[in-house]
């Protein structure tokens, strides 16, 4: 059956509102990475401590994601979306008025918590409203800005940092949130609510696990790869995650329903989301740092190159994805990741022309892969599992991005210590992406042709 993207006026408003609310947190987090030095100088805090502004945001975001099924079920989609987007807005405004490190961290925590609830609620709204029949083409509309936002963020960050004031990066969220609210307030459906008891023990255990995990990741990617304390903290964090998942699965009052994992295709869809995030964010971190090692290159130029991924993603959706929409998601993911792997070799050649072509090609591959990654888990779960699937996919993608930062950090560290060459570092990124793509193709061959849940 051919999937249609013919939308009514109300549906177009809904898609526009959901697109805005999905890119807001992505754009914000990518801008912050660039303007941290300006913030550090303005509030008179060392750069080592100012990085906690990123860490606490990630942790608060993770807490919000874990709470999203509870908020969804008890308050409904519309109230959950409105409340979360305004918590994000209030947090953004307060961050813009931060005057020292403590206020910055507290307000970033509030902002991250709102973003954590907002992201899966937005995804659930799309999945519930449009259903499986139209999910892929709608996700195709939303996925392109999702690729573009973290790529375009460094450009905005560089301009804001060099020409304007860093506080503008947070105040700019005000008009974007208000526009999203204007279009979303009348179009988001009111779904039925029910009493949903949250398992506090599992929530706290998993949250502590994530805290240990992300702090160890932060330390490891700062160059302390073989610090025994960080390794213990990482292992303990992963161990607590496993314990919390086992406890959750045995409990009558679950934090997140994991029953959809009984479907092997669903499990592989989540795994591919993890791997795609790993290679996407890994190379996003790797490329600017490896360029800094090679030569003194403009931040704005790097930002423009990364933004070209969004151009490639748009071109892929416009001219390629329509012909792929009937193909199994695993095959689309596999082809997309293989194309992104080839792009790394093009970028490695160096020179403006190769880098421009390489990032456009990379964007086209990741564009189609991201669309499939966002929609594929929902193709193998039923309606009652949508809220949990939205939370699961977002947590997994965050963890995947964290492992991507580990991979890039290790490669940069080895390159700086001349253990490996720059070319070897690029080749490692290439083979990792190629392996992930081939894995997705293998999953398609052996498991991808099984009927989806109706």
PDB file of C-alpha atoms in Angstrom, residues 271-284 286 333-345 348 362 366 400-411 414 420 423-442:
ATOM      1  CA  UNK A 271      19.824  -1.457  18.378  1.00  0.00           C
ATOM      2  CA  UNK A 272      20.107   0.231  14.986  1.00  0.00           C
ATOM      3  CA  UNK A 273      18.943   3.480  16.571  1.00  0.00           C
ATOM      4  CA  UNK A 274      21.815   3.159  19.050  1.00  0.00           C
ATOM      5  CA  UNK A 275      24.384   2.425  16.323  1.00  0.00           C
ATOM      6  CA  UNK A 276      23.160   5.205  14.021  1.00  0.00           C
ATOM      7  CA  UNK A 277      23.388   7.749  16.860  1.00  0.00           C
ATOM      8  CA  UNK A 278      26.861   6.479  17.717  1.00  0.00           C
ATOM      9  CA  UNK A 279      28.270   7.046  14.240  1.00  0.00           C
ATOM     10  CA  UNK A 280      26.312  10.270  13.617  1.00  0.00           C
ATOM     11  CA  UNK A 281      27.349  12.099  16.798  1.00  0.00           C
ATOM     12  CA  UNK A 282      30.738  10.393  16.883  1.00  0.00           C
ATOM     13  CA  UNK A 283      31.785  11.902  13.566  1.00  0.00           C
ATOM     14  CA  UNK A 284      30.169  15.250  14.461  1.00  0.00           C
ATOM     15  CA  UNK A 286      35.542  13.774  15.541  1.00  0.00           C
ATOM     16  CA  UNK A 333      19.204   2.026   7.409  1.00  0.00           C
ATOM     17  CA  UNK A 334      21.875  -0.267   6.015  1.00  0.00           C
ATOM     18  CA  UNK A 335      22.147   1.566   2.694  1.00  0.00           C
ATOM     19  CA  UNK A 336      22.145   4.932   4.480  1.00  0.00           C
ATOM     20  CA  UNK A 337      24.981   3.957   6.824  1.00  0.00           C
ATOM     21  CA  UNK A 338      27.031   2.487   3.977  1.00  0.00           C
ATOM     22  CA  UNK A 339      26.632   5.762   2.050  1.00  0.00           C
ATOM     23  CA  UNK A 340      27.696   7.691   5.164  1.00  0.00           C
ATOM     24  CA  UNK A 341      30.757   5.424   5.407  1.00  0.00           C
ATOM     25  CA  UNK A 342      31.728   6.203   1.805  1.00  0.00           C
ATOM     26  CA  UNK A 343      31.343   9.916   2.554  1.00  0.00           C
ATOM     27  CA  UNK A 344      34.045   9.659   5.241  1.00  0.00           C
ATOM     28  CA  UNK A 345      36.554   8.570   2.580  1.00  0.00           C
ATOM     29  CA  UNK A 348      39.309  12.447   4.145  1.00  0.00           C
ATOM     30  CA  UNK A 362      26.996  12.013   4.268  1.00  0.00           C
ATOM     31  CA  UNK A 366      22.226   9.724   7.312  1.00  0.00           C
ATOM     32  CA  UNK A 400      24.559   5.891  21.531  1.00  0.00           C
ATOM     33  CA  UNK A 401      25.701   9.502  21.191  1.00  0.00           C
ATOM     34  CA  UNK A 402      27.723   9.116  24.407  1.00  0.00           C
ATOM     35  CA  UNK A 403      29.500   6.050  23.025  1.00  0.00           C
ATOM     36  CA  UNK A 404      30.107   8.003  19.827  1.00  0.00           C
ATOM     37  CA  UNK A 405      31.910  10.643  21.879  1.00  0.00           C
ATOM     38  CA  UNK A 406      34.034   7.872  23.441  1.00  0.00           C
ATOM     39  CA  UNK A 407      34.996   6.552  20.004  1.00  0.00           C
ATOM     40  CA  UNK A 408      35.908  10.008  18.709  1.00  0.00           C
ATOM     41  CA  UNK A 409      37.742  10.875  21.931  1.00  0.00           C
ATOM     42  CA  UNK A 410      39.880   7.743  21.785  1.00  0.00           C
ATOM     43  CA  UNK A 411      40.749   8.321  18.118  1.00  0.00           C
ATOM     44  CA  UNK A 414      45.645   8.237  19.836  1.00  0.00           C
ATOM     45  CA  UNK A 420      47.878   6.215  14.920  1.00  0.00           C
ATOM     46  CA  UNK A 423      44.338   8.730   7.960  1.00  0.00           C
ATOM     47  CA  UNK A 424      44.053   5.700  10.258  1.00  0.00           C
ATOM     48  CA  UNK A 425      41.581   7.580  12.460  1.00  0.00           C
ATOM     49  CA  UNK A 426      39.438   8.373   9.400  1.00  0.00           C
ATOM     50  CA  UNK A 427      39.643   4.743   8.247  1.00  0.00           C
ATOM     51  CA  UNK A 428      38.472   3.568  11.671  1.00  0.00           C
ATOM     52  CA  UNK A 429      35.418   5.812  11.426  1.00  0.00           C
ATOM     53  CA  UNK A 430      34.818   4.456   7.923  1.00  0.00           C
ATOM     54  CA  UNK A 431      34.987   0.788   8.957  1.00  0.00           C
ATOM     55  CA  UNK A 432      32.758   1.357  12.013  1.00  0.00           C
ATOM     56  CA  UNK A 433      30.065   2.997   9.869  1.00  0.00           C
ATOM     57  CA  UNK A 434      30.434   0.332   7.150  1.00  0.00           C
ATOM     58  CA  UNK A 435      30.122  -2.465   9.732  1.00  0.00           C
ATOM     59  CA  UNK A 436      26.946  -0.954  11.179  1.00  0.00           C
ATOM     60  CA  UNK A 437      25.482  -0.618   7.691  1.00  0.00           C
ATOM     61  CA  UNK A 438      26.291  -4.223   6.781  1.00  0.00           C
ATOM     62  CA  UNK A 439      24.764  -5.366  10.086  1.00  0.00           C
ATOM     63  CA  UNK A 440      21.497  -3.640   9.187  1.00  0.00           C
ATOM     64  CA  UNK A 441      21.501  -5.340   5.774  1.00  0.00           C
ATOM     65  CA  UNK A 442      22.091  -8.726   7.459  1.00  0.00           C
TER      66      UNK A 442
END
